[in-house]
Short mmCIF file of C-alpha atoms in Angstrom, two decimals:
data_model
loop_
_atom_site.label_atom_id
_atom_site.label_comp_id
_atom_site.label_asym_id
_atom_site.label_seq_id
_atom_site.Cartn_x
_atom_site.Cartn_y
_atom_site.Cartn_z
CA UNK A 26 12.69 -13.46 -13.67
CA UNK A 27 12.21 -12.39 -10.10
CA UNK A 28 8.86 -11.45 -8.60
CA UNK A 29 8.27 -9.44 -5.45
CA UNK A 30 5.19 -9.44 -3.25
CA UNK A 31 3.29 -6.17 -3.20
CA UNK A 32 3.75 -4.27 0.04
CA UNK A 33 1.72 -1.12 -0.75
CA UNK A 34 -1.36 -0.75 1.40
CA UNK A 35 -3.90 1.95 2.18
CA UNK A 36 -3.18 3.69 5.52
CA UNK A 37 -4.25 1.97 8.77
CA UNK A 38 -2.91 4.37 11.44
CA UNK A 39 -5.57 5.78 13.82
CA UNK A 40 -3.49 8.45 15.57
CA UNK A 41 -5.20 11.84 15.63
CA UNK A 42 -8.40 10.63 13.97
CA UNK A 43 -11.85 11.53 15.36
CA UNK A 44 -13.98 8.72 16.76
CA UNK A 45 -16.76 7.53 14.46
CA UNK A 46 -20.21 8.68 15.54
CA UNK A 47 -23.60 7.01 15.28
CA UNK A 48 -25.56 8.06 12.17
CA UNK A 49 -28.07 10.89 12.34
CA UNK A 50 -31.37 11.12 10.50
CA UNK A 51 -31.30 14.25 8.33
CA UNK A 52 -34.74 15.43 7.14
CA UNK A 53 -34.48 17.26 3.81
CA UNK A 54 -37.22 19.18 2.00
CA UNK A 55 -37.63 19.88 -1.68
CA UNK A 56 -34.93 22.36 -2.71
CA UNK A 57 -32.68 21.81 0.33
CA UNK A 58 -28.88 21.65 0.11
CA UNK A 59 -26.71 19.25 2.13
CA UNK A 60 -22.95 18.79 2.55
CA UNK A 61 -21.48 15.28 2.68
CA UNK A 62 -17.80 14.75 3.53
CA UNK A 63 -15.71 11.61 3.04
CA UNK A 64 -12.95 11.42 5.67
CA UNK A 65 -11.08 8.88 7.86
CA UNK A 66 -12.20 8.07 11.41
CA UNK A 67 -11.26 5.59 14.10
CA UNK A 68 -13.79 3.07 15.38
CA UNK A 69 -13.87 0.50 18.15
CA UNK A 70 -14.77 -2.98 16.89
CA UNK A 71 -14.56 -5.55 19.68
CA UNK A 72 -11.10 -5.26 21.21
CA UNK A 73 -9.63 -3.41 18.24
CA UNK A 74 -9.58 0.30 17.38
CA UNK A 75 -9.40 0.45 13.59
CA UNK A 76 -9.08 3.12 10.92
CA UNK A 77 -12.17 3.40 8.72
CA UNK A 78 -13.77 5.87 6.33
CA UNK A 79 -17.01 7.72 7.03
CA UNK A 80 -19.57 10.02 5.54
CA UNK A 81 -19.88 13.07 7.84
CA UNK A 82 -18.01 11.24 10.59
CA UNK A 83 -20.48 8.40 11.11
CA UNK A 84 -20.71 4.73 10.12
CA UNK A 85 -23.12 4.27 8.44
CA UNK A 86 -23.34 7.78 7.02
CA UNK A 87 -26.32 10.00 7.82
CA UNK A 88 -29.75 8.74 6.82
CA UNK A 89 -31.24 11.17 4.32
CA UNK A 90 -35.01 11.40 4.81
CA UNK A 91 -36.58 13.00 1.73
CA UNK A 92 -40.23 13.30 0.66
CA UNK A 93 -41.24 11.44 -2.49
CA UNK A 94 -40.93 13.63 -5.59
CA UNK A 95 -38.49 16.10 -4.02
CA UNK A 96 -35.17 17.26 -5.46
CA UNK A 97 -32.22 18.05 -3.19
CA UNK A 98 -28.65 19.17 -3.84
CA UNK A 99 -25.79 17.26 -2.19
CA UNK A 100 -22.23 18.62 -2.30
CA UNK A 101 -19.70 15.85 -1.67
CA UNK A 102 -16.19 16.74 -0.45
CA UNK A 103 -13.57 13.99 -0.75
CA UNK A 104 -11.01 13.92 2.06
CA UNK A 105 -10.53 10.16 1.90
CA UNK A 106 -7.74 7.93 0.62
CA UNK A 107 -8.51 7.84 -3.11
CA UNK A 108 -10.66 9.42 -5.79
CA UNK A 109 -14.35 8.83 -5.27
CA UNK A 110 -17.89 9.01 -6.54
CA UNK A 111 -21.18 8.61 -4.69
CA UNK A 112 -23.73 6.29 -6.29
CA UNK A 113 -27.35 6.74 -5.19
CA UNK A 114 -28.38 3.11 -5.30
CA UNK A 115 -31.98 2.47 -6.35
CA UNK A 116 -32.79 6.05 -7.39
CA UNK A 117 -33.70 6.91 -10.98
CA UNK A 118 -31.47 9.90 -11.70
CA UNK A 119 -30.00 11.78 -14.60
CA UNK A 120 -26.90 9.93 -15.80
CA UNK A 121 -24.56 12.77 -14.83
CA UNK A 122 -25.65 12.51 -11.19
CA UNK A 123 -25.78 8.70 -10.93
CA UNK A 124 -22.30 8.54 -9.42
CA UNK A 125 -20.61 5.79 -11.40
CA UNK A 126 -17.23 6.19 -13.05
CA UNK A 127 -18.89 5.65 -16.44
CA UNK A 128 -21.10 8.73 -16.06
CA UNK A 129 -19.05 11.04 -13.82
CA UNK A 130 -15.42 12.11 -13.58
CA UNK A 131 -14.11 10.86 -10.20
CA UNK A 132 -13.73 13.38 -7.36
CA UNK A 133 -9.99 13.75 -6.59
CA UNK A 134 -8.89 13.82 -2.94
CA UNK A 135 -9.34 17.36 -1.65
CA UNK A 136 -11.95 18.33 -4.22
CA UNK A 137 -15.77 18.34 -4.40
CA UNK A 138 -18.67 17.53 -6.70
CA UNK A 139 -22.30 18.62 -6.48
CA UNK A 140 -25.12 16.16 -7.14
CA UNK A 141 -28.73 17.00 -7.91
CA UNK A 142 -30.77 14.18 -6.41
CA UNK A 143 -34.37 13.64 -7.48
CA UNK A 144 -36.33 10.96 -5.59
CA UNK A 145 -39.33 9.80 -7.65
CA UNK A 146 -39.77 6.45 -5.85
CA UNK A 147 -40.80 5.85 -2.25
CA UNK A 148 -38.85 3.31 -0.23
CA UNK A 149 -35.50 2.51 1.35
CA UNK A 150 -32.41 3.10 -0.80
CA UNK A 151 -28.72 3.60 -0.05
CA UNK A 152 -25.61 5.45 -1.20
CA UNK A 153 -22.04 4.21 -1.53
CA UNK A 154 -18.85 4.66 -3.60
CA UNK A 155 -18.60 3.30 -7.14
CA UNK A 156 -14.80 3.31 -7.32
CA UNK A 157 -12.99 0.52 -5.43
CA UNK A 158 -16.22 -0.58 -3.81
CA UNK A 159 -14.33 -3.43 -2.14
CA UNK A 160 -12.28 -0.91 -0.15
CA UNK A 161 -14.68 1.99 0.35
CA UNK A 162 -17.67 -0.06 1.47
CA UNK A 163 -15.56 -2.35 3.66
CA UNK A 164 -14.10 0.73 5.37
CA UNK A 165 -17.54 2.16 6.18
CA UNK A 166 -18.70 4.24 3.21
CA UNK A 167 -22.40 3.47 3.05
CA UNK A 168 -25.53 5.30 4.13
CA UNK A 169 -29.29 5.07 3.88
CA UNK A 170 -31.90 7.08 2.01
CA UNK A 171 -35.51 6.96 3.16
CA UNK A 172 -37.91 8.36 0.56
CA UNK A 173 -41.12 9.11 2.46
CA UNK A 174 -44.22 8.11 0.46
CA UNK A 175 -46.61 10.89 -0.54
CA UNK A 176 -49.48 8.44 0.07
CA UNK A 177 -49.89 8.04 3.86
CA UNK A 178 -51.32 4.55 3.31
CA UNK A 179 -48.36 3.34 1.24
CA UNK A 180 -47.05 1.28 4.19
CA UNK A 181 -48.91 -0.17 7.17
CA UNK A 182 -48.91 2.25 10.13
CA UNK A 183 -45.95 2.25 12.54
CA UNK A 184 -44.88 4.44 15.44
CA UNK A 185 -41.39 4.89 14.01
CA UNK A 186 -38.89 3.55 11.49
CA UNK A 187 -35.29 2.36 11.79
CA UNK A 188 -32.98 1.71 8.84
CA UNK A 189 -30.41 -1.00 9.52
CA UNK A 190 -27.45 -1.77 7.28
CA UNK A 191 -25.73 -5.16 7.45
CA UNK A 192 -22.00 -5.37 6.74
CA UNK A 193 -19.13 -7.69 7.53
CA UNK A 194 -15.54 -6.62 8.08
CA UNK A 195 -12.34 -8.62 8.19
CA UNK A 196 -10.30 -7.62 11.25
CA UNK A 197 -6.78 -9.08 11.46
CA UNK A 198 -4.18 -8.26 14.12
CA UNK A 199 -6.23 -5.34 15.41
CA UNK A 200 -6.70 -3.70 11.98
CA UNK A 201 -9.03 -3.89 9.02
CA UNK A 202 -7.41 -6.39 6.64
CA UNK A 203 -5.03 -4.68 4.22
CA UNK A 204 -6.11 -3.55 0.75
CA UNK A 205 -3.78 -3.04 -2.20
CA UNK A 206 -4.28 0.45 -3.73
CA UNK A 207 -3.45 -0.82 -7.23
CA UNK A 208 -5.86 -3.75 -7.49
CA UNK A 209 -8.86 -5.41 -5.87
CA UNK A 210 -7.61 -7.40 -2.90
CA UNK A 211 -10.82 -8.97 -1.57
CA UNK A 212 -14.29 -9.64 -2.96
CA UNK A 213 -16.47 -6.60 -3.57
CA UNK A 214 -19.70 -8.39 -2.66
CA UNK A 215 -20.51 -11.42 -0.54
CA UNK A 216 -19.59 -12.62 2.94
CA UNK A 217 -15.88 -12.84 3.72
CA UNK A 218 -15.31 -10.99 7.01
CA UNK A 219 -15.08 -12.26 10.57
CA UNK A 220 -17.15 -9.51 12.27
CA UNK A 221 -20.74 -8.68 11.36
CA UNK A 222 -21.87 -5.07 11.81
CA UNK A 223 -25.51 -4.03 12.12
CA UNK A 224 -25.95 -0.27 11.68
CA UNK A 225 -22.19 -0.02 12.17
CA UNK A 226 -22.15 -1.86 15.51
CA UNK A 227 -20.84 -5.37 16.29
CA UNK A 228 -23.46 -5.70 19.04
CA UNK A 229 -26.42 -3.43 18.34
CA UNK A 230 -28.84 -2.75 21.19
CA UNK A 231 -32.18 -1.02 20.58
CA UNK A 232 -34.87 0.16 23.00
CA UNK A 233 -38.58 -0.18 22.25
CA UNK A 234 -41.73 0.40 24.26
CA UNK A 235 -44.22 -2.37 25.02
CA UNK A 236 -46.83 -2.37 22.24
CA UNK A 237 -44.78 -0.08 20.01
CA UNK A 238 -44.75 -0.86 16.29
CA UNK A 239 -41.32 -0.32 14.70
CA UNK A 240 -40.70 -0.66 10.98
CA UNK A 241 -37.19 -1.91 10.13
#
């Protein structure tokens, strides 16, 4: 018997792709609707310009700021590399909107799915794919959800809040390390990369005022 090494890989070319943006904070009220698009971008990491995936063009995706107890509608359009779901990590939702492949038919490339997101619990949560998490999350598909407490004394007072996501990526020969479309190539969780990203940046710089209280 003869065996052959797999050569199939997800695309890595950056030509013609938009540059990844910094994430925005999107305030949503009860009953609001929001569009979320999965699509490729290019991003500078150190000396390399690499192809990644983004929600609404940013890595991380936009931070959704929603009041406790509200319900919002999120329409997700998939223009990525493979079928997708969006899992709303930490939120207690109806099964059909939870965004795992056990509870939802995957969104094919070029199609959309509408989620109804109820946020009964205050706190910091996040959203991410639940199909090929090893690939999607490594390529930049993650974003934050800040559920604002209805009780103003829920947290100690602060002048402002910043949500920071930690991630590591494996950059080899100027590209994100290759992933096999047919099987998991690298670990889905745990530390294995050679570049650490904080809020999507290899060297994050933040400005604060003297005496300012910032909640991370």
